[in-house]
Amino acid sequence: MNEIKIFSPATVANVSCGFDVLGFCLDTVGDEMVIRKTDKKGVFVTKAEGFNLPLETELNVAGVSALAMYNALKPDCGFEIEIYKNIKPGSGIGSSAASAVGSVFGMNQLLGNPCNKTQLTAFAIKGEALASKCEHADNLAPALFGGFTLVKSISPLEILQIPTPNNLYATIIHPQIEIKTVEARAILPKQVPLEDAITQWSNFGSLIHGLHTNDYQLIKRALHDVIIEPHRSQLIPYFKEVKQTALQHGALGCGISGSGPSVFSLTEGLEQAKNVEAAIKKVYSKTNIEFDVFVSKINTEGVKIIG
Amino acid sequence: MNEIKIFSPATVANVSCGFDVLGFCLDTVGDEMVIRKTDKKGVFVTKAEGFNLPLETELNVAGVSALAMYNALKPDCGFEIEIYKNIKPGSGIGSSAASAVGSVFGMNQLLGNPCNKTQLTAFAIKGEALASKCEHADNLAPALFGGFTLVKSISPLEILQIPTPNNLYATIIHPQIEIKTVEARAILPKQVPLEDAITQWSNFGSLIHGLHTNDYQLIKRALHDVIIEPHRSQLIPYFKEVKQTALQHGALGCGISGSGPSVFSLTEGLEQAKNVEAAIKKVYSKTNIEFDVFVSKINTEGVKIIG
C-alpha cells in the first residue's frame, strides 16, 4: 500500500465543566487527506484545497506534525500530503487538530502502524502548537481515539478513553465571526474562587460517571461551566439566546466549543438534535451574522481510512 | 421488630483531589447503636458509652438527626437510642457522621423502610450540622451507601455511588492531636490559581474513571491534591514523612482524611496495606505524639444491622 485516503474529523474541546482536558469527536464534518509514500525522502505538502493554507511543510500544521513523526522514525521513504479541507480554520471545532492528526495517522498506516495512538498524539501536538502557539491535545485526542477523551496530562502524555453513550448527538452552530486566541486567553481569570472550582470538579466527576453509566439526565445536570463560560461567552454574540433556546428544545447541555466561536449542544437522540438545530437556526437567522449549523452523532471511531 | 442493633462505620471524606465531594466507607472501625421503638412518643438518647457525649436529644448528633426524621414522618411511636461510640470525636474519620447516620438508619428499619438512603442523608445532615456548624454530606453519604460516593450537590441533595475496585484497602493513622475546624477552614485560600483548579479536576475525573475501570495505577496517578493539601497538611505534624513513607511502601496515594488529623493511604491488596501500616507506625513511634493506626477494606455495604 503506497497511498491512503483518510477522513480526519472535527472535534469539540472543553465540553463545559471539562475545560482544558475533555473533548469529543464529531462525525459529519471533517477533512479528507491523501497520504502517499514516495521514493524521494522528506515530507511534502503537495496540495491544500478548500481554504488558503501554506504548502511549505514547516508552515503547514499537517506538515509540521508529519515532520515530527518523520524525524523520529527516520523511515526509508518520503511522504506527500494532499489536504482537502472542510473544517474552517478558526471555527473552534478542531480544524488544526484534524490536519495535525490526519498526516500522522496516514503515515502510520503506510508504515505498518509502528506507533500507538498516544505516540501519534505526541507528534500531532507539534503541528497543533504551530496553529495555537501552545502544546495541547484536547482536540487531537478525540480526533485520534474517537468518542470522549480526557487528557489527564500533557507531560507525560496520558489520554483516557471515556465511554460514549450510544444515543448521544451534538448540534454545532458556527457563527462566522473571528475570535482571536490571544483575546480568548486574556479574558480568563488567573485566579478563581475555591467554591466555584469545587462546583466545577463536582460536575466534571459527575459527568465522567454519567458517561460511564449512560445516565443522560446526570449528564444534563453535570454539563455546567461556572468558571470559563461566564467570561468567554461574552465574545460570542447571542450566546445566551442560543443556549437558552437549545435547553428549551431538549438539549442536555450547551456550551462553547473549544475557545469558540462555535457553540455545541448535546442531546439524547437524533430527533432532539434536529429540534435543537432548527431552534437555534431561528435565533441566528434574525441576526446579520452568517452561520453554519449541523448535527452529528458522536463519532466513536475517530480518524479513519476511506480509500 | 421493636429493637435493632446496628454498626455505623467510620468514613474518609475529601480523598485528595475529591475535596468536599468524594468519600469512602471503612469497615474495621465504627460505632454500635441500639435503636428501640417505644410507646412513649419522642426521641430519647438513653445511653452514650465510649466518649463523653451529651444525652439531651437536641445536643446530641444522633438525637438531632433522629428528631429531624421523627418530625418529618410523625410516627405513632417514640424511639430510644443507645450509642456505643468507638470512633473518637475530632479524629477526622466521620465520628459525628456515624452517629447521625446510625439513628436514622435504625429508625427507618424499625418503621419498615419508608425512606430511601438519600432521604436519610437529608435527615442526617441536620445532626452533622450540629457537630460541624455547616451542612455537608461527604461523610454521611459513604456511611449510608457504602463504597465511594460523590455528593454532586447539597441543594438539591444528589448522591452518586461510584464503583469500588474489589481489592482496595485503606490504612488510617490518627495522630491524637486536636485540629480546630475553624482553623482548618481559615487556612484555606478563598481564591485558587485556575491552572491548579484544572489539574485538580483532571485528576478528579481520572480518579472517577479509574474507580469505574478498576485501574489501580490510574487511581495512583490521580490521587493528588494540589489545592487543599499544601495548606492543611501544615496542621498535621509529620504529614510529609508519613506520606513519603506510605508511598515508598506501596500506597497508591496518601492524603488528609476529612480535615484531619487522620491521614489515609489507599493500597491494592491487604498485604500492601499492612506494609504501609507497619511503615508509618515506625514514623510516628519516633515522635512523642500518641497515635492509632488501622487497616480496613473499603466497606461497600455501609451502615448495617448486626442484631
PDB file of N, CA and C in Angstrom, chain B residues 214-306:
ATOM      1  N   ASN B 214     -11.432  -0.159  37.445  1.00  0.00           N
ATOM      2  CA  ASN B 214     -10.539  -0.983  38.282  1.00  0.00           C
ATOM      3  C   ASN B 214      -9.080  -0.775  37.933  1.00  0.00           C
ATOM      4  N   ASP B 215      -8.723   0.437  37.564  1.00  0.00           N
ATOM      5  CA  ASP B 215      -7.358   0.699  37.124  1.00  0.00           C
ATOM      6  C   ASP B 215      -6.570   1.298  38.296  1.00  0.00           C
ATOM      7  N   TYR B 216      -5.932   0.402  39.059  1.00  0.00           N
ATOM      8  CA  TYR B 216      -5.238   0.829  40.277  1.00  0.00           C
ATOM      9  C   TYR B 216      -4.107   1.811  39.972  1.00  0.00           C
ATOM     10  N   GLN B 217      -3.426   1.610  38.850  1.00  0.00           N
ATOM     11  CA  GLN B 217      -2.314   2.508  38.523  1.00  0.00           C
ATOM     12  C   GLN B 217      -2.819   3.905  38.143  1.00  0.00           C
ATOM     13  N   LEU B 218      -3.978   3.953  37.507  1.00  0.00           N
ATOM     14  CA  LEU B 218      -4.574   5.272  37.212  1.00  0.00           C
ATOM     15  C   LEU B 218      -5.038   5.931  38.512  1.00  0.00           C
ATOM     16  N   ILE B 219      -5.644   5.141  39.395  1.00  0.00           N
ATOM     17  CA  ILE B 219      -6.052   5.679  40.701  1.00  0.00           C
ATOM     18  C   ILE B 219      -4.833   6.312  41.378  1.00  0.00           C
ATOM     19  N   LYS B 220      -3.715   5.612  41.299  1.00  0.00           N
ATOM     20  CA  LYS B 220      -2.465   6.125  41.885  1.00  0.00           C
ATOM     21  C   LYS B 220      -2.065   7.462  41.238  1.00  0.00           C
ATOM     22  N   ARG B 221      -2.120   7.524  39.928  1.00  0.00           N
ATOM     23  CA  ARG B 221      -1.700   8.747  39.239  1.00  0.00           C
ATOM     24  C   ARG B 221      -2.689   9.901  39.443  1.00  0.00           C
ATOM     25  N   ALA B 222      -3.904   9.549  39.870  1.00  0.00           N
ATOM     26  CA  ALA B 222      -4.940  10.586  40.032  1.00  0.00           C
ATOM     27  C   ALA B 222      -5.033  11.107  41.470  1.00  0.00           C
ATOM     28  N   LEU B 223      -4.531  10.337  42.432  1.00  0.00           N
ATOM     29  CA  LEU B 223      -4.703  10.712  43.846  1.00  0.00           C
ATOM     30  C   LEU B 223      -3.726  11.816  44.263  1.00  0.00           C
ATOM     31  N   HIS B 224      -3.927  12.987  43.693  1.00  0.00           N
ATOM     32  CA  HIS B 224      -3.111  14.142  44.070  1.00  0.00           C
ATOM     33  C   HIS B 224      -4.036  15.308  44.385  1.00  0.00           C
ATOM     34  N   ASP B 225      -3.646  16.081  45.354  1.00  0.00           N
ATOM     35  CA  ASP B 225      -4.435  17.255  45.740  1.00  0.00           C
ATOM     36  C   ASP B 225      -3.499  18.461  45.720  1.00  0.00           C
ATOM     37  N   VAL B 226      -3.650  19.291  44.688  1.00  0.00           N
ATOM     38  CA  VAL B 226      -2.762  20.462  44.568  1.00  0.00           C
ATOM     39  C   VAL B 226      -3.376  21.716  45.176  1.00  0.00           C
ATOM     40  N   ILE B 227      -4.604  21.596  45.701  1.00  0.00           N
ATOM     41  CA  ILE B 227      -5.324  22.779  46.174  1.00  0.00           C
ATOM     42  C   ILE B 227      -5.371  22.865  47.710  1.00  0.00           C
ATOM     43  N   ILE B 228      -5.819  21.797  48.352  1.00  0.00           N
ATOM     44  CA  ILE B 228      -6.090  21.847  49.790  1.00  0.00           C
ATOM     45  C   ILE B 228      -4.897  21.346  50.617  1.00  0.00           C
ATOM     46  N   GLU B 229      -4.350  20.215  50.199  1.00  0.00           N
ATOM     47  CA  GLU B 229      -3.300  19.566  50.990  1.00  0.00           C
ATOM     48  C   GLU B 229      -2.097  20.465  51.295  1.00  0.00           C
ATOM     49  N   PRO B 230      -1.637  21.262  50.316  1.00  0.00           N
ATOM     50  CA  PRO B 230      -0.480  22.124  50.630  1.00  0.00           C
ATOM     51  C   PRO B 230      -0.742  23.050  51.820  1.00  0.00           C
ATOM     52  N   HIS B 231      -2.014  23.410  52.050  1.00  0.00           N
ATOM     53  CA  HIS B 231      -2.344  24.281  53.176  1.00  0.00           C
ATOM     54  C   HIS B 231      -2.600  23.478  54.448  1.00  0.00           C
ATOM     55  N   ARG B 232      -3.535  22.560  54.368  1.00  0.00           N
ATOM     56  CA  ARG B 232      -3.971  21.861  55.585  1.00  0.00           C
ATOM     57  C   ARG B 232      -2.923  20.918  56.156  1.00  0.00           C
ATOM     58  N   SER B 233      -2.037  20.421  55.296  1.00  0.00           N
ATOM     59  CA  SER B 233      -1.046  19.462  55.799  1.00  0.00           C
ATOM     60  C   SER B 233      -0.122  20.107  56.819  1.00  0.00           C
ATOM     61  N   GLN B 234      -0.048  21.445  56.799  1.00  0.00           N
ATOM     62  CA  GLN B 234       0.775  22.152  57.790  1.00  0.00           C
ATOM     63  C   GLN B 234       0.261  21.943  59.214  1.00  0.00           C
ATOM     64  N   LEU B 235      -1.019  21.614  59.327  1.00  0.00           N
ATOM     65  CA  LEU B 235      -1.624  21.438  60.653  1.00  0.00           C
ATOM     66  C   LEU B 235      -1.380  20.043  61.223  1.00  0.00           C
ATOM     67  N   ILE B 236      -0.820  19.147  60.410  1.00  0.00           N
ATOM     68  CA  ILE B 236      -0.609  17.757  60.841  1.00  0.00           C
ATOM     69  C   ILE B 236       0.881  17.484  60.961  1.00  0.00           C
ATOM     70  N   PRO B 237       1.355  17.294  62.196  1.00  0.00           N
ATOM     71  CA  PRO B 237       2.787  17.067  62.374  1.00  0.00           C
ATOM     72  C   PRO B 237       3.235  15.793  61.645  1.00  0.00           C
ATOM     73  N   TYR B 238       4.387  15.871  61.004  1.00  0.00           N
ATOM     74  CA  TYR B 238       4.992  14.733  60.303  1.00  0.00           C
ATOM     75  C   TYR B 238       4.163  14.236  59.120  1.00  0.00           C
ATOM     76  N   PHE B 239       3.277  15.091  58.589  1.00  0.00           N
ATOM     77  CA  PHE B 239       2.462  14.658  57.449  1.00  0.00           C
ATOM     78  C   PHE B 239       3.349  14.235  56.273  1.00  0.00           C
ATOM     79  N   LYS B 240       4.328  15.088  55.957  1.00  0.00           N
ATOM     80  CA  LYS B 240       5.205  14.797  54.808  1.00  0.00           C
ATOM     81  C   LYS B 240       5.911  13.460  54.955  1.00  0.00           C
ATOM     82  N   GLU B 241       6.420  13.204  56.180  1.00  0.00           N
ATOM     83  CA  GLU B 241       7.149  11.968  56.420  1.00  0.00           C
ATOM     84  C   GLU B 241       6.221  10.761  56.260  1.00  0.00           C
ATOM     85  N   VAL B 242       5.001  10.887  56.806  1.00  0.00           N
ATOM     86  CA  VAL B 242       4.034   9.788  56.712  1.00  0.00           C
ATOM     87  C   VAL B 242       3.702   9.525  55.243  1.00  0.00           C
ATOM     88  N   LYS B 243       3.435  10.590  54.520  1.00  0.00           N
ATOM     89  CA  LYS B 243       3.044  10.440  53.115  1.00  0.00           C
ATOM     90  C   LYS B 243       4.168   9.803  52.290  1.00  0.00           C
ATOM     91  N   GLN B 244       5.361  10.347  52.473  1.00  0.00           N
ATOM     92  CA  GLN B 244       6.509   9.829  51.735  1.00  0.00           C
ATOM     93  C   GLN B 244       6.729   8.340  52.037  1.00  0.00           C
ATOM     94  N   THR B 245       6.619   8.001  53.323  1.00  0.00           N
ATOM     95  CA  THR B 245       6.813   6.611  53.745  1.00  0.00           C
ATOM     96  C   THR B 245       5.725   5.708  53.167  1.00  0.00           C
ATOM     97  N   ALA B 246       4.483   6.172  53.213  1.00  0.00           N
ATOM     98  CA  ALA B 246       3.377   5.368  52.689  1.00  0.00           C
ATOM     99  C   ALA B 246       3.588   5.087  51.201  1.00  0.00           C
ATOM    100  N   LEU B 247       3.957   6.124  50.452  1.00  0.00           N
ATOM    101  CA  LEU B 247       4.156   5.958  49.007  1.00  0.00           C
ATOM    102  C   LEU B 247       5.334   5.032  48.721  1.00  0.00           C
ATOM    103  N   GLN B 248       6.389   5.186  49.535  1.00  0.00           N
ATOM    104  CA  GLN B 248       7.555   4.311  49.354  1.00  0.00           C
ATOM    105  C   GLN B 248       7.216   2.853  49.633  1.00  0.00           C
ATOM    106  N   HIS B 249       6.218   2.624  50.483  1.00  0.00           N
ATOM    107  CA  HIS B 249       5.854   1.246  50.846  1.00  0.00           C
ATOM    108  C   HIS B 249       4.629   0.754  50.086  1.00  0.00           C
ATOM    109  N   GLY B 250       4.363   1.356  48.946  1.00  0.00           N
ATOM    110  CA  GLY B 250       3.378   0.765  48.043  1.00  0.00           C
ATOM    111  C   GLY B 250       1.998   1.393  48.057  1.00  0.00           C
ATOM    112  N   ALA B 251       1.800   2.475  48.815  1.00  0.00           N
ATOM    113  CA  ALA B 251       0.480   3.115  48.779  1.00  0.00           C
ATOM    114  C   ALA B 251       0.232   3.711  47.395  1.00  0.00           C
ATOM    115  N   LEU B 252      -1.020   3.621  46.940  1.00  0.00           N
ATOM    116  CA  LEU B 252      -1.408   4.255  45.685  1.00  0.00           C
ATOM    117  C   LEU B 252      -1.470   5.767  45.862  1.00  0.00           C
ATOM    118  N   GLY B 253      -1.895   6.168  47.058  1.00  0.00           N
ATOM    119  CA  GLY B 253      -1.982   7.582  47.374  1.00  0.00           C
ATOM    120  C   GLY B 253      -2.100   7.741  48.869  1.00  0.00           C
ATOM    121  N   CYS B 254      -1.914   8.955  49.334  1.00  0.00           N
ATOM    122  CA  CYS B 254      -1.953   9.236  50.759  1.00  0.00           C
ATOM    123  C   CYS B 254      -2.386  10.683  50.921  1.00  0.00           C
ATOM    124  N   GLY B 255      -3.334  10.938  51.811  1.00  0.00           N
ATOM    125  CA  GLY B 255      -3.804  12.306  51.980  1.00  0.00           C
ATOM    126  C   GLY B 255      -4.488  12.503  53.321  1.00  0.00           C
ATOM    127  N   ILE B 256      -5.021  13.691  53.508  1.00  0.00           N
ATOM    128  CA  ILE B 256      -5.692  14.035  54.756  1.00  0.00           C
ATOM    129  C   ILE B 256      -7.107  13.468  54.730  1.00  0.00           C
ATOM    130  N   SER B 257      -7.498  12.794  55.816  1.00  0.00           N
ATOM    131  CA  SER B 257      -8.861  12.280  55.926  1.00  0.00           C
ATOM    132  C   SER B 257      -9.745  13.399  56.482  1.00  0.00           C
ATOM    133  N   GLY B 258     -10.736  13.806  55.716  1.00  0.00           N
ATOM    134  CA  GLY B 258     -11.564  14.928  56.131  1.00  0.00           C
ATOM    135  C   GLY B 258     -10.706  16.164  56.308  1.00  0.00           C
ATOM    136  N   SER B 259     -10.860  16.829  57.460  1.00  0.00           N
ATOM    137  CA  SER B 259      -9.987  17.978  57.709  1.00  0.00           C
ATOM    138  C   SER B 259      -8.875  17.602  58.686  1.00  0.00           C
ATOM    139  N   GLY B 260      -8.628  16.271  58.794  1.00  0.00           N
ATOM    140  CA  GLY B 260      -7.575  15.766  59.665  1.00  0.00           C
ATOM    141  C   GLY B 260      -8.046  15.670  61.097  1.00  0.00           C
ATOM    142  N   PRO B 261      -7.165  15.278  62.009  1.00  0.00           N
ATOM    143  CA  PRO B 261      -5.751  14.986  61.786  1.00  0.00           C
ATOM    144  C   PRO B 261      -5.467  13.602  61.198  1.00  0.00           C
ATOM    145  N   SER B 262      -6.487  12.738  61.035  1.00  0.00           N
ATOM    146  CA  SER B 262      -6.188  11.416  60.483  1.00  0.00           C
ATOM    147  C   SER B 262      -5.670  11.532  59.049  1.00  0.00           C
ATOM    148  N   VAL B 263      -4.828  10.598  58.690  1.00  0.00           N
ATOM    149  CA  VAL B 263      -4.247  10.536  57.352  1.00  0.00           C
ATOM    150  C   VAL B 263      -4.566   9.160  56.776  1.00  0.00           C
ATOM    151  N   PHE B 264      -5.084   9.129  55.546  1.00  0.00           N
ATOM    152  CA  PHE B 264      -5.418   7.841  54.926  1.00  0.00           C
ATOM    153  C   PHE B 264      -4.401   7.509  53.832  1.00  0.00           C
ATOM    154  N   SER B 265      -4.188   6.213  53.644  1.00  0.00           N
ATOM    155  CA  SER B 265      -3.482   5.728  52.460  1.00  0.00           C
ATOM    156  C   SER B 265      -4.384   4.709  51.791  1.00  0.00           C
ATOM    157  N   LEU B 266      -4.327   4.623  50.486  1.00  0.00           N
ATOM    158  CA  LEU B 266      -5.067   3.576  49.767  1.00  0.00           C
ATOM    159  C   LEU B 266      -4.047   2.632  49.135  1.00  0.00           C
ATOM    160  N   THR B 267      -4.378   1.341  49.150  1.00  0.00           N
ATOM    161  CA  THR B 267      -3.467   0.357  48.566  1.00  0.00           C
ATOM    162  C   THR B 267      -4.253  -0.693  47.798  1.00  0.00           C
ATOM    163  N   GLU B 268      -3.556  -1.343  46.863  1.00  0.00           N
ATOM    164  CA  GLU B 268      -4.134  -2.502  46.193  1.00  0.00           C
ATOM    165  C   GLU B 268      -3.744  -3.724  47.018  1.00  0.00           C
ATOM    166  N   GLY B 269      -4.707  -4.295  47.724  1.00  0.00           N
ATOM    167  CA  GLY B 269      -4.448  -5.522  48.466  1.00  0.00           C
ATOM    168  C   GLY B 269      -4.160  -5.304  49.936  1.00  0.00           C
ATOM    169  N   LEU B 270      -4.486  -6.333  50.712  1.00  0.00           N
ATOM    170  CA  LEU B 270      -4.340  -6.274  52.169  1.00  0.00           C
ATOM    171  C   LEU B 270      -2.873  -6.252  52.591  1.00  0.00           C
ATOM    172  N   GLU B 271      -2.049  -7.009  51.874  1.00  0.00           N
ATOM    173  CA  GLU B 271      -0.645  -7.107  52.258  1.00  0.00           C
ATOM    174  C   GLU B 271       0.036  -5.738  52.171  1.00  0.00           C
ATOM    175  N   GLN B 272      -0.222  -5.039  51.072  1.00  0.00           N
ATOM    176  CA  GLN B 272       0.347  -3.701  50.898  1.00  0.00           C
ATOM    177  C   GLN B 272      -0.146  -2.765  52.001  1.00  0.00           C
ATOM    178  N   ALA B 273      -1.431  -2.897  52.347  1.00  0.00           N
ATOM    179  CA  ALA B 273      -1.990  -2.035  53.393  1.00  0.00           C
ATOM    180  C   ALA B 273      -1.269  -2.279  54.716  1.00  0.00           C
ATOM    181  N   LYS B 274      -0.958  -3.553  54.986  1.00  0.00           N
ATOM    182  CA  LYS B 274      -0.256  -3.879  56.231  1.00  0.00           C
ATOM    183  C   LYS B 274       1.190  -3.391  56.205  1.00  0.00           C
ATOM    184  N   ASN B 275       1.799  -3.452  55.022  1.00  0.00           N
ATOM    185  CA  ASN B 275       3.155  -2.893  54.875  1.00  0.00           C
ATOM    186  C   ASN B 275       3.159  -1.403  55.182  1.00  0.00           C
ATOM    187  N   VAL B 276       2.168  -0.724  54.634  1.00  0.00           N
ATOM    188  CA  VAL B 276       2.062   0.725  54.863  1.00  0.00           C
ATOM    189  C   VAL B 276       1.824   0.984  56.341  1.00  0.00           C
ATOM    190  N   GLU B 277       0.954   0.188  56.952  1.00  0.00           N
ATOM    191  CA  GLU B 277       0.660   0.343  58.380  1.00  0.00           C
ATOM    192  C   GLU B 277       1.937   0.246  59.216  1.00  0.00           C
ATOM    193  N   ALA B 278       2.707  -0.799  58.951  1.00  0.00           N
ATOM    194  CA  ALA B 278       3.943  -1.014  59.719  1.00  0.00           C
ATOM    195  C   ALA B 278       4.925   0.144  59.523  1.00  0.00           C
ATOM    196  N   ALA B 279       5.012   0.609  58.287  1.00  0.00           N
ATOM    197  CA  ALA B 279       5.998   1.648  57.967  1.00  0.00           C
ATOM    198  C   ALA B 279       5.635   2.998  58.591  1.00  0.00           C
ATOM    199  N   ILE B 280       4.364   3.370  58.530  1.00  0.00           N
ATOM    200  CA  ILE B 280       4.010   4.685  59.074  1.00  0.00           C
ATOM    201  C   ILE B 280       3.926   4.635  60.604  1.00  0.00           C
ATOM    202  N   LYS B 281       3.675   3.454  61.131  1.00  0.00           N
ATOM    203  CA  LYS B 281       3.741   3.263  62.590  1.00  0.00           C
ATOM    204  C   LYS B 281       5.146   3.638  63.083  1.00  0.00           C
ATOM    205  N   LYS B 282       6.148   3.192  62.343  1.00  0.00           N
ATOM    206  CA  LYS B 282       7.539   3.480  62.714  1.00  0.00           C
ATOM    207  C   LYS B 282       7.789   4.980  62.740  1.00  0.00           C
ATOM    208  N   VAL B 283       7.236   5.699  61.739  1.00  0.00           N
ATOM    209  CA  VAL B 283       7.440   7.150  61.663  1.00  0.00           C
ATOM    210  C   VAL B 283       6.927   7.812  62.935  1.00  0.00           C
ATOM    211  N   TYR B 284       5.696   7.456  63.326  1.00  0.00           N
ATOM    212  CA  TYR B 284       5.102   8.127  64.486  1.00  0.00           C
ATOM    213  C   TYR B 284       5.650   7.618  65.814  1.00  0.00           C
ATOM    214  N   SER B 285       6.181   6.391  65.812  1.00  0.00           N
ATOM    215  CA  SER B 285       6.757   5.862  67.055  1.00  0.00           C
ATOM    216  C   SER B 285       7.965   6.667  67.504  1.00  0.00           C
ATOM    217  N   LYS B 286       8.600   7.328  66.544  1.00  0.00           N
ATOM    218  CA  LYS B 286       9.787   8.128  66.875  1.00  0.00           C
ATOM    219  C   LYS B 286       9.416   9.494  67.435  1.00  0.00           C
ATOM    220  N   THR B 287       8.134   9.844  67.387  1.00  0.00           N
ATOM    221  CA  THR B 287       7.704  11.149  67.900  1.00  0.00           C
ATOM    222  C   THR B 287       7.099  10.969  69.295  1.00  0.00           C
ATOM    223  N   ASN B 288       6.765  12.074  69.936  1.00  0.00           N
ATOM    224  CA  ASN B 288       6.115  11.969  71.252  1.00  0.00           C
ATOM    225  C   ASN B 288       4.592  12.135  71.143  1.00  0.00           C
ATOM    226  N   ILE B 289       4.062  11.927  69.932  1.00  0.00           N
ATOM    227  CA  ILE B 289       2.619  12.066  69.729  1.00  0.00           C
ATOM    228  C   ILE B 289       1.957  10.692  69.791  1.00  0.00           C
ATOM    229  N   GLU B 290       0.924  10.602  70.629  1.00  0.00           N
ATOM    230  CA  GLU B 290       0.131   9.365  70.688  1.00  0.00           C
ATOM    231  C   GLU B 290      -0.578   9.164  69.356  1.00  0.00           C
ATOM    232  N   PHE B 291      -0.787   7.926  68.947  1.00  0.00           N
ATOM    233  CA  PHE B 291      -1.490   7.687  67.680  1.00  0.00           C
ATOM    234  C   PHE B 291      -2.145   6.305  67.660  1.00  0.00           C
ATOM    235  N   ASP B 292      -3.156   6.170  66.811  1.00  0.00           N
ATOM    236  CA  ASP B 292      -3.753   4.871  66.485  1.00  0.00           C
ATOM    237  C   ASP B 292      -3.509   4.632  65.016  1.00  0.00           C
ATOM    238  N   VAL B 293      -3.436   3.370  64.631  1.00  0.00           N
ATOM    239  CA  VAL B 293      -3.331   3.065  63.210  1.00  0.00           C
ATOM    240  C   VAL B 293      -4.106   1.779  62.942  1.00  0.00           C
ATOM    241  N   PHE B 294      -4.815   1.740  61.845  1.00  0.00           N
ATOM    242  CA  PHE B 294      -5.535   0.506  61.499  1.00  0.00           C
ATOM    243  C   PHE B 294      -5.696   0.373  59.986  1.00  0.00           C
ATOM    244  N   VAL B 295      -5.961  -0.877  59.585  1.00  0.00           N
ATOM    245  CA  VAL B 295      -6.170  -1.207  58.173  1.00  0.00           C
ATOM    246  C   VAL B 295      -7.627  -1.585  57.994  1.00  0.00           C
ATOM    247  N   SER B 296      -8.212  -1.193  56.863  1.00  0.00           N
ATOM    248  CA  SER B 296      -9.603  -1.571  56.593  1.00  0.00           C
ATOM    249  C   SER B 296      -9.812  -1.816  55.110  1.00  0.00           C
ATOM    250  N   LYS B 297     -10.591  -2.850  54.795  1.00  0.00           N
ATOM    251  CA  LYS B 297     -11.078  -2.993  53.423  1.00  0.00           C
ATOM    252  C   LYS B 297     -12.060  -1.845  53.185  1.00  0.00           C
ATOM    253  N   ILE B 298     -12.214  -1.396  51.951  1.00  0.00           N
ATOM    254  CA  ILE B 298     -13.284  -0.442  51.680  1.00  0.00           C
ATOM    255  C   ILE B 298     -14.603  -1.191  51.860  1.00  0.00           C
ATOM    256  N   ASN B 299     -15.461  -0.603  52.656  1.00  0.00           N
ATOM    257  CA  ASN B 299     -16.737  -1.224  53.031  1.00  0.00           C
ATOM    258  C   ASN B 299     -17.800  -0.822  52.011  1.00  0.00           C
ATOM    259  N   THR B 300     -18.234  -1.772  51.214  1.00  0.00           N
ATOM    260  CA  THR B 300     -19.175  -1.420  50.141  1.00  0.00           C
ATOM    261  C   THR B 300     -20.631  -1.496  50.593  1.00  0.00           C
ATOM    262  N   GLU B 301     -20.839  -1.904  51.848  1.00  0.00           N
ATOM    263  CA  GLU B 301     -22.212  -2.060  52.333  1.00  0.00           C
ATOM    264  C   GLU B 301     -22.698  -0.821  53.098  1.00  0.00           C
ATOM    265  N   GLY B 302     -21.792  -0.192  53.839  1.00  0.00           N
ATOM    266  CA  GLY B 302     -22.185   0.944  54.671  1.00  0.00           C
ATOM    267  C   GLY B 302     -22.812   0.485  55.974  1.00  0.00           C
ATOM    268  N   VAL B 303     -23.569   1.362  56.597  1.00  0.00           N
ATOM    269  CA  VAL B 303     -24.233   1.077  57.869  1.00  0.00           C
ATOM    270  C   VAL B 303     -25.075  -0.192  57.738  1.00  0.00           C
ATOM    271  N   LYS B 304     -25.064  -1.039  58.795  1.00  0.00           N
ATOM    272  CA  LYS B 304     -25.780  -2.314  58.661  1.00  0.00           C
ATOM    273  C   LYS B 304     -26.323  -2.822  59.994  1.00  0.00           C
ATOM    274  N   ILE B 305     -27.276  -3.725  59.908  1.00  0.00           N
ATOM    275  CA  ILE B 305     -27.871  -4.363  61.083  1.00  0.00           C
ATOM    276  C   ILE B 305     -26.938  -5.455  61.586  1.00  0.00           C
ATOM    277  N   ILE B 306     -26.673  -5.454  62.891  1.00  0.00           N
ATOM    278  CA  ILE B 306     -25.856  -6.548  63.436  1.00  0.00           C
ATOM    279  C   ILE B 306     -26.603  -7.315  64.520  1.00  0.00           C
TER     280      ILE B 306
END
